[in-house]
Tab-separated table of C-alpha atoms in Angstrom:
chain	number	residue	atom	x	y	z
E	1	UNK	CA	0.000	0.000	0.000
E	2	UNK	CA	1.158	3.723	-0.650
E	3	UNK	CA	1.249	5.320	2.468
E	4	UNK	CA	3.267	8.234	1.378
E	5	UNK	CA	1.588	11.843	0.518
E	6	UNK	CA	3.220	11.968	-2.696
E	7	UNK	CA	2.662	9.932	-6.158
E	8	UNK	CA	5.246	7.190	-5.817
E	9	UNK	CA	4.318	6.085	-9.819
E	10	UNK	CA	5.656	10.103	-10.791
E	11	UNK	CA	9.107	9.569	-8.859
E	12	UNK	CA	9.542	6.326	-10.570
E	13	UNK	CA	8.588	7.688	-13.629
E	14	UNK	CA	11.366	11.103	-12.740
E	15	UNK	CA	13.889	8.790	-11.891
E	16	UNK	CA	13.345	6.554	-15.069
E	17	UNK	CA	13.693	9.684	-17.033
E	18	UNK	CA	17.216	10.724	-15.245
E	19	UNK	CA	18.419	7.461	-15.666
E	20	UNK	CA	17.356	8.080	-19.972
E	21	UNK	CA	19.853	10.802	-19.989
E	22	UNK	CA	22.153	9.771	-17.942
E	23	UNK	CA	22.448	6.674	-20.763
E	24	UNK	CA	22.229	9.283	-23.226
E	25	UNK	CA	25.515	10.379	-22.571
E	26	UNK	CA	27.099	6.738	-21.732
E	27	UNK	CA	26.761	5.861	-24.848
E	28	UNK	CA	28.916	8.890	-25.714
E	29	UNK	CA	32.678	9.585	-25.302
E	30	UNK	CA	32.010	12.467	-22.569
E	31	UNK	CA	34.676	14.422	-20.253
E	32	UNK	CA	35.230	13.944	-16.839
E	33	UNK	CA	35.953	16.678	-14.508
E	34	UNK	CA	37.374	16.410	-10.604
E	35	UNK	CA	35.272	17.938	-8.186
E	36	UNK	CA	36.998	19.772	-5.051
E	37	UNK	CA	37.225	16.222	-2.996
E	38	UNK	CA	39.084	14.707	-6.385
E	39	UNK	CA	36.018	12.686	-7.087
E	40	UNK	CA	35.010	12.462	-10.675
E	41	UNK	CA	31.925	14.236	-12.429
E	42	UNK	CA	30.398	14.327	-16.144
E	43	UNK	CA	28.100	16.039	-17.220
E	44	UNK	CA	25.682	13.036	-16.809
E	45	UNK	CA	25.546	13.673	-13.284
E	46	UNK	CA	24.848	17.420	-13.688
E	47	UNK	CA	21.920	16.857	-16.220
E	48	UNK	CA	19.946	13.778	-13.769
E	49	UNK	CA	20.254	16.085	-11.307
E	50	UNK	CA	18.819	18.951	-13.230
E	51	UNK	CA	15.526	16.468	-14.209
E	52	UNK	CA	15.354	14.974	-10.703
E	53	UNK	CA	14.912	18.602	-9.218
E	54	UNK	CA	12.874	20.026	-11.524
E	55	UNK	CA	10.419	17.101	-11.319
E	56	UNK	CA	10.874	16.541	-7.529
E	57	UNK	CA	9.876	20.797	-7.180
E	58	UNK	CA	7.006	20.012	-9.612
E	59	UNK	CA	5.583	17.136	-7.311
E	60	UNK	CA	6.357	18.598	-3.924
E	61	UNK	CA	6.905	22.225	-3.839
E	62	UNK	CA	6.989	22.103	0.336
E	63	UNK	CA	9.889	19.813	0.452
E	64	UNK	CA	13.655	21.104	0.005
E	65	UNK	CA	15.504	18.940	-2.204
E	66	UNK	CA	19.016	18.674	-1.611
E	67	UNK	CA	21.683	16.912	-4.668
E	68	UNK	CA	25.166	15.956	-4.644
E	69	UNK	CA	26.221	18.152	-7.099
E	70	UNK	CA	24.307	21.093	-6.075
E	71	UNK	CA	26.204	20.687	-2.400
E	72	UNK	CA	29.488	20.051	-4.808
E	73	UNK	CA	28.635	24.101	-5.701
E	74	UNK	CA	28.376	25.621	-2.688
E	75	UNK	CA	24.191	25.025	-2.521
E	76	UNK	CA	23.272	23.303	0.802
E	77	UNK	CA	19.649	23.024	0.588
E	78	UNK	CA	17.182	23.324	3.655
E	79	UNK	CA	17.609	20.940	6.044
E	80	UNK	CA	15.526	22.676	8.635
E	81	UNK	CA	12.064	21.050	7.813
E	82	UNK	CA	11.184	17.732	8.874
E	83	UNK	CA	11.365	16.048	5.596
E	84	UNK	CA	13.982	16.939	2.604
E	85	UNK	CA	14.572	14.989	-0.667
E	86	UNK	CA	18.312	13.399	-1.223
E	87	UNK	CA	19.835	12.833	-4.626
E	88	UNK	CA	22.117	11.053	-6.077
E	89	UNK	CA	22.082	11.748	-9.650
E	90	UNK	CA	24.965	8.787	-10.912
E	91	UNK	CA	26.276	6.586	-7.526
E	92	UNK	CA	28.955	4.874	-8.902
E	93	UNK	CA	30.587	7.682	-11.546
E	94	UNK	CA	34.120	5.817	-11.534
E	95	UNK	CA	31.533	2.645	-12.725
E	96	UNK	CA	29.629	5.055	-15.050
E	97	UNK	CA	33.753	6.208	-16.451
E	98	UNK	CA	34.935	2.621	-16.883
E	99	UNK	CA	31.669	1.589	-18.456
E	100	UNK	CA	30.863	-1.083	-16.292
E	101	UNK	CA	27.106	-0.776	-16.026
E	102	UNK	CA	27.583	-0.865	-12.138
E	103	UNK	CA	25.622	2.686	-11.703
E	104	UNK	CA	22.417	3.834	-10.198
E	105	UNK	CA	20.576	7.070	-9.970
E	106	UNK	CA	18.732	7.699	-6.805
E	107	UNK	CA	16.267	9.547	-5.046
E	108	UNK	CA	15.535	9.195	-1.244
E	109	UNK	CA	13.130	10.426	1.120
E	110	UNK	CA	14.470	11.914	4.592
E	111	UNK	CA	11.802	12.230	7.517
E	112	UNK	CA	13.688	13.183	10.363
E	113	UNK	CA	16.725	11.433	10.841
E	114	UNK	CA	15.581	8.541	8.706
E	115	UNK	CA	15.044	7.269	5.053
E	116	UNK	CA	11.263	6.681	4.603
E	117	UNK	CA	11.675	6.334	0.715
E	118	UNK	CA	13.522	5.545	-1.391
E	119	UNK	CA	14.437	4.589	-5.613
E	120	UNK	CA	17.466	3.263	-7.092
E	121	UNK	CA	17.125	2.713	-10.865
E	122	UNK	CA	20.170	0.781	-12.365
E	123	UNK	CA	20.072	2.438	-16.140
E	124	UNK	CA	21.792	-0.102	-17.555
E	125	UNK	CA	19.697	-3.018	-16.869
E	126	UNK	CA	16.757	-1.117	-17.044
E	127	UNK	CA	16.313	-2.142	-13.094
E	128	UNK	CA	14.031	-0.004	-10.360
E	129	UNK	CA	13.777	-1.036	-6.441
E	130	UNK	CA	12.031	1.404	-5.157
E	131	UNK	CA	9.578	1.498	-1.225
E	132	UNK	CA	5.796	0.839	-2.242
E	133	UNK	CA	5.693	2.190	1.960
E	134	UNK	CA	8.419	2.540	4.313
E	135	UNK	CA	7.973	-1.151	5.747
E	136	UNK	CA	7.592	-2.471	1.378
E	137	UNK	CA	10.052	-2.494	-1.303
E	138	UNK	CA	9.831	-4.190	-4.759
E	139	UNK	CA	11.724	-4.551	-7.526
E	140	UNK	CA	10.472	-4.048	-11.450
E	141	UNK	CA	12.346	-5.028	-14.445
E	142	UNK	CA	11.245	-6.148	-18.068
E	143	UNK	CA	7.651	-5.247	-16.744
E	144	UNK	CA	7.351	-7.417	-14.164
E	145	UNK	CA	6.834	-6.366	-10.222
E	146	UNK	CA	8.844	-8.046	-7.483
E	147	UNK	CA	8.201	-7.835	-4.178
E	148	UNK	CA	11.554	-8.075	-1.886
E	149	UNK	CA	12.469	-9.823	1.046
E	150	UNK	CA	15.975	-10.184	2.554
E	151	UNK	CA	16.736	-14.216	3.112
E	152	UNK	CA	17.707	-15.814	6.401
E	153	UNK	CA	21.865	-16.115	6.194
E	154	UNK	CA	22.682	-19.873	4.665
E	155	UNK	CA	23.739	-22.238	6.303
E	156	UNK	CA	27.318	-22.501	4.208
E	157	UNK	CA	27.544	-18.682	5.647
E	158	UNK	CA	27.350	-14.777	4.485
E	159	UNK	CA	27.841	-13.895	1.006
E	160	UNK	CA	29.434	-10.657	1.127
E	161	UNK	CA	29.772	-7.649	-1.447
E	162	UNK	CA	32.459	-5.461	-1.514
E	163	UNK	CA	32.814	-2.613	-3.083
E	164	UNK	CA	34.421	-2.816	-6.599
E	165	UNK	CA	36.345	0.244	-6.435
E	166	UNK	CA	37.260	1.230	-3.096
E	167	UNK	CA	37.691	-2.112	-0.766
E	168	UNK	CA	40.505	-1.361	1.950
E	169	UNK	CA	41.277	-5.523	2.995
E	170	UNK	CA	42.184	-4.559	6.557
E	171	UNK	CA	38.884	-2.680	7.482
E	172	UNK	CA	36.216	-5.236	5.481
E	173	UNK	CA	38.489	-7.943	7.793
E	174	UNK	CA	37.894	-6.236	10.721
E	175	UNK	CA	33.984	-5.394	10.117
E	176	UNK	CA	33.675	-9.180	9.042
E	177	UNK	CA	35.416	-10.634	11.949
E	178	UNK	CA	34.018	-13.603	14.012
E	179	UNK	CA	31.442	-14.146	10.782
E	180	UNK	CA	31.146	-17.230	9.131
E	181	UNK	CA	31.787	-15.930	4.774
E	182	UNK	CA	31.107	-18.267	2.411
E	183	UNK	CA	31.904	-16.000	-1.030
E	184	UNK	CA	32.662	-12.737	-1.674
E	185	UNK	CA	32.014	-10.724	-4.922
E	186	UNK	CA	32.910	-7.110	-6.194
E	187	UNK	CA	29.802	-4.798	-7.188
E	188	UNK	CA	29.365	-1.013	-8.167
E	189	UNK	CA	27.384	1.724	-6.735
E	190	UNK	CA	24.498	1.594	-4.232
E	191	UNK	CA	23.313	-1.765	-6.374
E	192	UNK	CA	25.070	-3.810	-3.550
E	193	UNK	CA	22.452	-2.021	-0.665
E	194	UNK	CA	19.760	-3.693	-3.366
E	195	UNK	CA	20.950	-7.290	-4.120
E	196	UNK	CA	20.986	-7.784	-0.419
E	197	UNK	CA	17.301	-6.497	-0.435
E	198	UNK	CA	16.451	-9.589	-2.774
E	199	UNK	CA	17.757	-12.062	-0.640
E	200	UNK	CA	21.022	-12.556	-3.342
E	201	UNK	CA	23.851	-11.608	-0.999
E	202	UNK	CA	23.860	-11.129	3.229
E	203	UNK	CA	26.698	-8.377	3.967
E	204	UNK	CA	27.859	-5.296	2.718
E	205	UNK	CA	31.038	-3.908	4.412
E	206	UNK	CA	31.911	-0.763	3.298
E	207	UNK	CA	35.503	0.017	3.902
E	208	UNK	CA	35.274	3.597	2.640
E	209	UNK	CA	33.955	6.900	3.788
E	210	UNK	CA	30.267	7.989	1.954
E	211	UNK	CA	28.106	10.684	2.155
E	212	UNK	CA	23.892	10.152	2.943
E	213	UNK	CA	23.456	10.584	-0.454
E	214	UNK	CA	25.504	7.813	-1.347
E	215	UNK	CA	23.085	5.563	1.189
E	216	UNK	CA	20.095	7.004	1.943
E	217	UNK	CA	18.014	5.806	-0.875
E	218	UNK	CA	19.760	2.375	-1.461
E	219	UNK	CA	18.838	2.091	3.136
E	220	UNK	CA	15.502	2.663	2.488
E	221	UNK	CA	14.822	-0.230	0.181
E	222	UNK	CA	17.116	-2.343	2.450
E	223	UNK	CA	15.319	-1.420	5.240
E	224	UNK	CA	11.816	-1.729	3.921
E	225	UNK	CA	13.152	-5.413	2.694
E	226	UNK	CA	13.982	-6.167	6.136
E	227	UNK	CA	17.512	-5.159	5.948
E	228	UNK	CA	19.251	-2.251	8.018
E	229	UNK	CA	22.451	-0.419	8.410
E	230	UNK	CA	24.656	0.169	10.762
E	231	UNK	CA	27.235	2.782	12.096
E	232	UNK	CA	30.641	0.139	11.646
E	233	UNK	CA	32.068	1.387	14.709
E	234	UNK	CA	29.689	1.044	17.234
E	235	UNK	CA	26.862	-0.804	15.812
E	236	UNK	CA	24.229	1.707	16.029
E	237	UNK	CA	21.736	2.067	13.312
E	238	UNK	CA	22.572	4.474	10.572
E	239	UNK	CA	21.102	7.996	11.011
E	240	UNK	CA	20.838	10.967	8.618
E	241	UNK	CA	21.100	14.620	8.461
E	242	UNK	CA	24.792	14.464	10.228
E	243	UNK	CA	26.995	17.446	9.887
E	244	UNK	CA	27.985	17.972	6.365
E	245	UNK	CA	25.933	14.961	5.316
E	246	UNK	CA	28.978	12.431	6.302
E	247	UNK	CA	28.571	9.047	7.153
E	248	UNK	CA	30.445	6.789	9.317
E	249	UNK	CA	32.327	3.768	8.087
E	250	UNK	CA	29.099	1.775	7.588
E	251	UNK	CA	28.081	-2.229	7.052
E	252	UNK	CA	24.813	-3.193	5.685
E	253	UNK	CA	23.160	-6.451	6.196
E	254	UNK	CA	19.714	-8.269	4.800
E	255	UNK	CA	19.170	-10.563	7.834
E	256	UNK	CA	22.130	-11.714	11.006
E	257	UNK	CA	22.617	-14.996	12.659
């Protein structure tokens, strides 16, 4: 059931759109520029972001939205009210560079310190998890509807993902330690948050430092899957709306032993 104010069908249908240009200029040879931190942007992720405001304004005119690359330019957004919007226009842009297909736009929901919605839509396989409620997630591809449910950790032990571009060996070791791992597999982007939302892999450790835009929309569906994340260091849930939108060393997980 839709429980939210807004049209959830109109954000998938924004997001779907992004994602549309965002290919638009994969299938290009395009330049990539280094933001402030050193981290790469093309114009890609300054055009999704341009759609996914514009619509998200349209839709919701009461709720700030905030974007990664408008923060990149000195544009905070509002986050005094009790809800904002939090974009990601291209998670993954050293995937989107190397053309691996491991990329996702997304668009999350914050109410209060939490994500209460959220849509990750992988452009390249046409994919969309996105929160039907805050406590429902499915997935749709090829036109088919998929509810999700994170699965009860094997038997044989955790598959984990790690993160295909930044995966520091000592740290994932130490967030992994005293768990039983039966595989482990490389993956781009905030796609790793969903494959553990449909019951495919147990146990993200992320080894690397993220902002909540990074997270926050790939947590939702996780969470609404009956997944959650956690704060690395001291095991407490993952919060938003932290100074300068900075996240803790984090590890995600669909269901523990």
């Amino acid at each position: 059931m839709n429980t939210y104010s807004f049209d959830v069908n109109a954000v998938a249908g924004l997001i779907k759109r992004a994602g549309r240009a965002v290919m638009d200029v994969y299938a290009q040879d395009f330049a990539v520029y280094e933001k402030d931190d050193a981290s790469p942007v093309t114009e890609a992720d300054m055009g999704a972001e341009k759609i996914i405001f514009e619509g998200l304004q349209a839709l919701t005119p009461d709720i700030p939205v905030v974007g990664e690359e408008h923060v990149a330019a000195g544009e905070t957004g509002d986050l005094t009210r009790e809800c904002f919007w939090l974009v990601d226009p291209v998670d993954g842009t050293a995937d989107f560079v190397k053309k691996n297909g491991e990329f996702t736009v997304n668009i999350a929901l914050i109410k209060g310190d939490s994500p209460v919605f959220g849509a990750v839509f992988a452009p390249v396989s046409g994919t969309l998890f996105y929160t039907t409620s805050p406590t429902s997630a499915v997935m749709e591809k090829d036109g088919a509807v998929t509810p999700l449910k994170t699965r009860a950790v094997p038997a044989a032990g955790y598959s984990v993902l790690n993160s295909r571009t930044h995966c520091d060996e000592t740290k994932v070791a130490q967030m992994l330690a005293g768990l039983k791992i039966a595989d482990r597999k490389p993956c781009g982007s905030s796609l790793k948050f969903c494959l553990i939302a449909t019951g495919t892999a147990d146990v993200y450790p992320c080894s690397h430092r993220t902002k909540e835009w990074d997270t926050a929309a790939a947590h939702a569906v996780l969470r609404a899957a009956g997944g959650e994340v956690y704060d690395a260091e001291n095991g407490a849930v993952l919060t938003y709306r932290k100074e300068g939108l900075k996240n803790p060393l984090i590890i995600a997980f669909g269901q523990k032993r």
